[in-house]
PDB file of C-alpha atoms in Angstrom:
ATOM      1  CA  MET A 698     -38.310  12.564 -10.596  1.00 91.00           C
ATOM      2  CA  PRO A 699     -37.499  13.547  -6.976  1.00 96.00           C
ATOM      3  CA  THR A 700     -36.157  16.990  -6.081  1.00 98.00           C
ATOM      4  CA  PHE A 701     -33.240  17.499  -3.684  1.00 98.00           C
ATOM      5  CA  ASN A 702     -31.964  20.640  -1.978  1.00 98.00           C
ATOM      6  CA  LEU A 703     -28.190  20.507  -1.699  1.00 98.00           C
ATOM      7  CA  ASN A 704     -25.776  22.838   0.087  1.00 98.00           C
ATOM      8  CA  ILE A 705     -22.799  22.900  -2.260  1.00 98.00           C
ATOM      9  CA  ASN A 706     -19.969  25.365  -1.719  1.00 98.00           C
ATOM     10  CA  THR A 707     -22.243  27.337   0.659  1.00 97.00           C
ATOM     11  CA  THR A 708     -24.869  27.817  -2.076  1.00 98.00           C
ATOM     12  CA  MET A 709     -28.208  26.018  -2.098  1.00 98.00           C
ATOM     13  CA  HIS A 710     -28.989  24.087  -5.279  1.00 98.00           C
ATOM     14  CA  THR A 711     -32.307  22.423  -6.090  1.00 98.00           C
ATOM     15  CA  VAL A 712     -31.792  19.464  -8.401  1.00 98.00           C
ATOM     16  CA  GLU A 713     -33.953  16.778  -9.936  1.00 97.00           C
ATOM     17  CA  ALA A 714     -32.403  13.323 -10.022  1.00 97.00           C
ATOM     18  CA  ASP A 715     -33.108   9.737  -9.117  1.00 98.00           C
ATOM     19  CA  ALA A 716     -32.337   9.290  -5.416  1.00 98.00           C
ATOM     20  CA  ASP A 717     -29.656   6.683  -6.143  1.00 98.00           C
ATOM     21  CA  THR A 718     -27.724   8.870  -8.603  1.00 98.00           C
ATOM     22  CA  PRO A 719     -24.126   9.262  -7.436  1.00 98.00           C
ATOM     23  CA  LEU A 720     -23.489  12.811  -6.224  1.00 98.00           C
ATOM     24  CA  LEU A 721     -20.507  12.919  -8.603  1.00 98.00           C
ATOM     25  CA  TRP A 722     -22.835  12.974 -11.607  1.00 98.00           C
ATOM     26  CA  VAL A 723     -25.125  15.582 -10.062  1.00 98.00           C
ATOM     27  CA  LEU A 724     -22.118  17.825  -9.408  1.00 98.00           C
ATOM     28  CA  ARG A 725     -20.717  17.402 -12.914  1.00 98.00           C
ATOM     29  CA  ASP A 726     -23.769  17.016 -15.134  1.00 98.00           C
ATOM     30  CA  VAL A 727     -26.505  18.946 -13.334  1.00 97.00           C
ATOM     31  CA  ILE A 728     -24.681  21.719 -11.446  1.00 98.00           C
ATOM     32  CA  ASP A 729     -21.740  21.951 -13.906  1.00 98.00           C
ATOM     33  CA  LEU A 730     -19.002  21.730 -11.267  1.00 98.00           C
ATOM     34  CA  VAL A 731     -16.568  19.678 -13.314  1.00 98.00           C
ATOM     35  CA  GLY A 732     -13.481  19.986 -11.096  1.00 97.00           C
ATOM     36  CA  THR A 733     -14.499  16.763  -9.369  1.00 98.00           C
ATOM     37  CA  LYS A 734     -13.350  13.958 -11.658  1.00 98.00           C
ATOM     38  CA  PHE A 735     -14.644  10.487 -12.438  1.00 97.00           C
ATOM     39  CA  GLY A 736     -11.934   7.900 -11.970  1.00 96.00           C
ATOM     40  CA  CYS A 737     -13.171   4.423 -11.153  1.00 96.00           C
ATOM     41  CA  GLY A 738     -16.762   4.709  -9.950  1.00 96.00           C
ATOM     42  CA  ILE A 739     -16.168   2.338  -7.030  1.00 97.00           C
ATOM     43  CA  GLY A 740     -14.466   4.622  -4.491  1.00 97.00           C
ATOM     44  CA  GLN A 741     -10.992   3.154  -4.985  1.00 97.00           C
ATOM     45  CA  CYS A 742      -9.016   5.883  -6.785  1.00 97.00           C
ATOM     46  CA  GLY A 743      -9.901   9.139  -5.007  1.00 98.00           C
ATOM     47  CA  ALA A 744     -10.306  11.303  -8.134  1.00 98.00           C
ATOM     48  CA  CYS A 745     -13.855  12.218  -7.083  1.00 98.00           C
ATOM     49  CA  THR A 746     -13.006  13.255  -3.511  1.00 98.00           C
ATOM     50  CA  ILE A 747     -15.031  16.130  -2.070  1.00 98.00           C
ATOM     51  CA  HIS A 748     -15.678  17.289   1.486  1.00 98.00           C
ATOM     52  CA  VAL A 749     -18.917  16.337   3.200  1.00 98.00           C
ATOM     53  CA  ASP A 750     -19.284  18.089   6.533  1.00 98.00           C
ATOM     54  CA  GLY A 751     -15.518  18.641   6.381  1.00 97.00           C
ATOM     55  CA  ASN A 752     -14.594  15.000   5.780  1.00 98.00           C
ATOM     56  CA  ALA A 753     -12.990  13.668   2.602  1.00 98.00           C
ATOM     57  CA  THR A 754     -15.682  11.648   0.830  1.00 98.00           C
ATOM     58  CA  ARG A 755     -15.805   9.771  -2.471  1.00 98.00           C
ATOM     59  CA  SER A 756     -18.622  11.440  -4.407  1.00 98.00           C
ATOM     60  CA  CYS A 757     -19.050   8.404  -6.653  1.00 98.00           C
ATOM     61  CA  LEU A 758     -20.284   6.433  -3.626  1.00 98.00           C
ATOM     62  CA  LEU A 759     -22.577   9.062  -2.063  1.00 98.00           C
ATOM     63  CA  GLN A 760     -26.067   9.018  -3.532  1.00 98.00           C
ATOM     64  CA  VAL A 761     -27.812  12.343  -4.053  1.00 98.00           C
ATOM     65  CA  GLY A 762     -30.676  11.089  -1.869  1.00 98.00           C
ATOM     66  CA  GLN A 763     -28.218  10.870   1.041  1.00 98.00           C
ATOM     67  CA  ALA A 764     -26.764  14.349   0.515  1.00 98.00           C
ATOM     68  CA  GLU A 765     -29.582  16.625   1.678  1.00 97.00           C
ATOM     69  CA  GLY A 766     -28.705  18.535   4.848  1.00 97.00           C
ATOM     70  CA  LEU A 767     -24.972  17.987   4.400  1.00 98.00           C
ATOM     71  CA  ALA A 768     -22.378  20.698   3.786  1.00 98.00           C
ATOM     72  CA  ILE A 769     -20.716  19.710   0.512  1.00 98.00           C
ATOM     73  CA  THR A 770     -17.504  21.346  -0.695  1.00 98.00           C
ATOM     74  CA  THR A 771     -15.960  20.681  -4.084  1.00 98.00           C
ATOM     75  CA  ILE A 772     -12.564  21.795  -5.362  1.00 98.00           C
ATOM     76  CA  GLU A 773     -14.301  24.908  -6.737  1.00 98.00           C
ATOM     77  CA  GLY A 774     -15.431  25.812  -3.220  1.00 98.00           C
ATOM     78  CA  LEU A 775     -12.192  25.101  -1.359  1.00 97.00           C
ATOM     79  CA  SER A 776     -11.174  28.748  -1.800  1.00 95.00           C
ATOM     80  CA  LYS A 777     -12.513  31.467  -4.064  1.00 89.00           C
ATOM     81  CA  GLU A 778      -9.088  32.718  -5.101  1.00 92.00           C
ATOM     82  CA  GLY A 779      -7.281  29.360  -5.185  1.00 92.00           C
ATOM     83  CA  ASP A 780      -5.278  30.443  -2.165  1.00 95.00           C
ATOM     84  CA  HIS A 781      -5.974  27.609   0.231  1.00 96.00           C
ATOM     85  CA  PRO A 782      -2.628  26.511   1.749  1.00 97.00           C
ATOM     86  CA  VAL A 783      -2.857  23.151  -0.017  1.00 97.00           C
ATOM     87  CA  GLN A 784      -3.532  24.778  -3.385  1.00 97.00           C
ATOM     88  CA  GLN A 785      -0.632  27.181  -2.835  1.00 97.00           C
ATOM     89  CA  ALA A 786       1.666  24.289  -1.884  1.00 97.00           C
ATOM     90  CA  TRP A 787       0.620  22.369  -5.012  1.00 97.00           C
ATOM     91  CA  LYS A 788       1.636  25.399  -7.098  1.00 96.00           C
ATOM     92  CA  SER A 789       4.924  25.990  -5.291  1.00 96.00           C
ATOM     93  CA  ILE A 790       5.984  22.339  -5.626  1.00 96.00           C
ATOM     94  CA  ASP A 791       4.519  22.126  -9.173  1.00 96.00           C
ATOM     95  CA  VAL A 792       2.853  18.827  -8.372  1.00 96.00           C
ATOM     96  CA  PRO A 793       0.599  18.085 -11.368  1.00 91.00           C
ATOM     97  CA  GLN A 794       1.796  16.203 -14.374  1.00 92.00           C
ATOM     98  CA  CYS A 795      -1.384  15.260 -16.238  1.00 92.00           C
ATOM     99  CA  GLY A 796      -3.432  16.824 -13.418  1.00 91.00           C
ATOM    100  CA  TYR A 797      -6.411  14.478 -13.643  1.00 95.00           C
ATOM    101  CA  CYS A 798      -6.281  13.214 -10.048  1.00 96.00           C
ATOM    102  CA  GLN A 799      -5.179  16.484  -8.499  1.00 96.00           C
ATOM    103  CA  SER A 800      -8.530  17.866  -7.336  1.00 97.00           C
ATOM    104  CA  GLY A 801      -9.117  14.634  -5.410  1.00 98.00           C
ATOM    105  CA  GLN A 802      -5.571  14.719  -4.051  1.00 98.00           C
ATOM    106  CA  ILE A 803      -5.986  18.338  -2.923  1.00 98.00           C
ATOM    107  CA  MET A 804      -9.355  17.688  -1.298  1.00 98.00           C
ATOM    108  CA  THR A 805      -7.979  14.661   0.560  1.00 98.00           C
ATOM    109  CA  ALA A 806      -4.943  16.631   1.747  1.00 98.00           C
ATOM    110  CA  ALA A 807      -7.038  19.623   2.859  1.00 98.00           C
ATOM    111  CA  ALA A 808      -9.405  17.469   4.947  1.00 98.00           C
ATOM    112  CA  PHE A 809      -6.447  15.562   6.414  1.00 98.00           C
ATOM    113  CA  LEU A 810      -4.530  18.711   7.387  1.00 98.00           C
ATOM    114  CA  LYS A 811      -7.610  20.193   9.012  1.00 97.00           C
ATOM    115  CA  GLN A 812      -7.647  17.199  11.377  1.00 96.00           C
ATOM    116  CA  ASN A 813      -3.859  16.800  11.638  1.00 97.00           C
ATOM    117  CA  PRO A 814      -2.157  20.168  11.025  1.00 96.00           C
ATOM    118  CA  ASN A 815       1.350  18.964  11.922  1.00 96.00           C
ATOM    119  CA  PRO A 816       1.625  15.442  10.482  1.00 97.00           C
ATOM    120  CA  SER A 817       4.569  13.106  10.276  1.00 97.00           C
ATOM    121  CA  THR A 818       5.714  11.753   6.914  1.00 97.00           C
ATOM    122  CA  GLU A 819       4.159   8.408   7.806  1.00 98.00           C
ATOM    123  CA  ALA A 820       0.820  10.069   8.638  1.00 98.00           C
ATOM    124  CA  ILE A 821       0.861  11.914   5.289  1.00 98.00           C
ATOM    125  CA  ARG A 822       1.547   8.676   3.432  1.00 97.00           C
ATOM    126  CA  ASN A 823      -1.240   6.893   5.289  1.00 97.00           C
ATOM    127  CA  ALA A 824      -3.707   9.715   4.636  1.00 97.00           C
ATOM    128  CA  MET A 825      -2.905   9.972   0.937  1.00 98.00           C
ATOM    129  CA  HIS A 826      -2.466   6.274   0.113  1.00 95.00           C
ATOM    130  CA  GLY A 827      -6.042   5.875  -1.126  1.00 95.00           C
ATOM    131  CA  ASN A 828      -5.597   8.444  -3.891  1.00 97.00           C
ATOM    132  CA  ILE A 829      -4.117   7.014  -7.061  1.00 97.00           C
ATOM    133  CA  CYS A 830      -1.889   9.100  -9.325  1.00 96.00           C
ATOM    134  CA  ARG A 831      -1.276   7.376 -12.625  1.00 95.00           C
ATOM    135  CA  CYS A 832       1.680   9.711 -13.273  1.00 94.00           C
ATOM    136  CA  ALA A 833       3.229   8.549  -9.972  1.00 95.00           C
ATOM    137  CA  SER A 834       3.670  12.078  -8.590  1.00 96.00           C
ATOM    138  CA  TYR A 835       3.587  10.678  -5.069  1.00 97.00           C
ATOM    139  CA  ASN A 836       6.873  12.259  -3.937  1.00 97.00           C
ATOM    140  CA  SER A 837       5.723  15.692  -5.120  1.00 97.00           C
ATOM    141  CA  ILE A 838       2.311  15.197  -3.520  1.00 98.00           C
ATOM    142  CA  GLU A 839       3.945  14.260  -0.209  1.00 98.00           C
ATOM    143  CA  ALA A 840       6.264  17.282  -0.405  1.00 98.00           C
ATOM    144  CA  ALA A 841       3.322  19.599  -1.112  1.00 98.00           C
ATOM    145  CA  VAL A 842       1.356  18.246   1.854  1.00 98.00           C
ATOM    146  CA  LYS A 843       4.418  18.925   4.050  1.00 97.00           C
ATOM    147  CA  VAL A 844       4.672  22.496   2.715  1.00 97.00           C
ATOM    148  CA  ALA A 845       0.939  23.032   3.234  1.00 97.00           C
ATOM    149  CA  SER A 846       1.152  21.719   6.785  1.00 97.00           C
ATOM    150  CA  LYS A 847       3.896  24.218   7.603  1.00 93.00           C
ATOM    151  CA  THR A 848       1.942  27.056   5.978  1.00 84.00           C
ATOM    152  CA  SER A 849      -1.303  26.047   7.709  1.00 65.00           C
ATOM    153  CA  HIS A 850       0.480  25.506  11.031  1.00 55.00           C
ATOM    154  CA  GLU A 851       2.235  28.898  10.828  1.00 56.00           C
ATOM    155  CA  SER A 852      -0.978  30.759   9.956  1.00 51.00           C
ATOM    156  CA  HIS A 853      -2.803  29.128  12.884  1.00 45.00           C
ATOM    157  CA  ASN A 854      -0.014  30.106  15.289  1.00 45.00           C
ATOM    158  CA  ALA A 855       0.354  33.707  14.064  1.00 40.00           C
TER     159      ALA A 855
END
């Protein structure tokens, strides 16, 4: 079985897996980073969203053989203390209901706000539309992204 060296949450991991194994399963089953969730397996729901070189990426679609040399960040690596502005906004708004999709929602929002720190409501809706929440917490998610954008924007301008 091939060996791959992966940079995950700024730590190098050497893993054995078939080259076409989705990175999602390597993260969860080999490295034991279970914050990234399996939702649909076809890149349509967003539950498995991680950052690859800073961009929101569906880990169910990225094969481990394609991941060498990339900077991969999971929800566990977004911030050590859970104090990323998006995580703080999620807590202040009390977004989660069942919570299953929330790591993917947070990772999508964090990547979006890094590229667009002062978004309009329409831009937030467009950025988040690909993440499904079966509990329909969309209004809370949108509100949390707005709060995070203000927090992120203020900290960048301080």
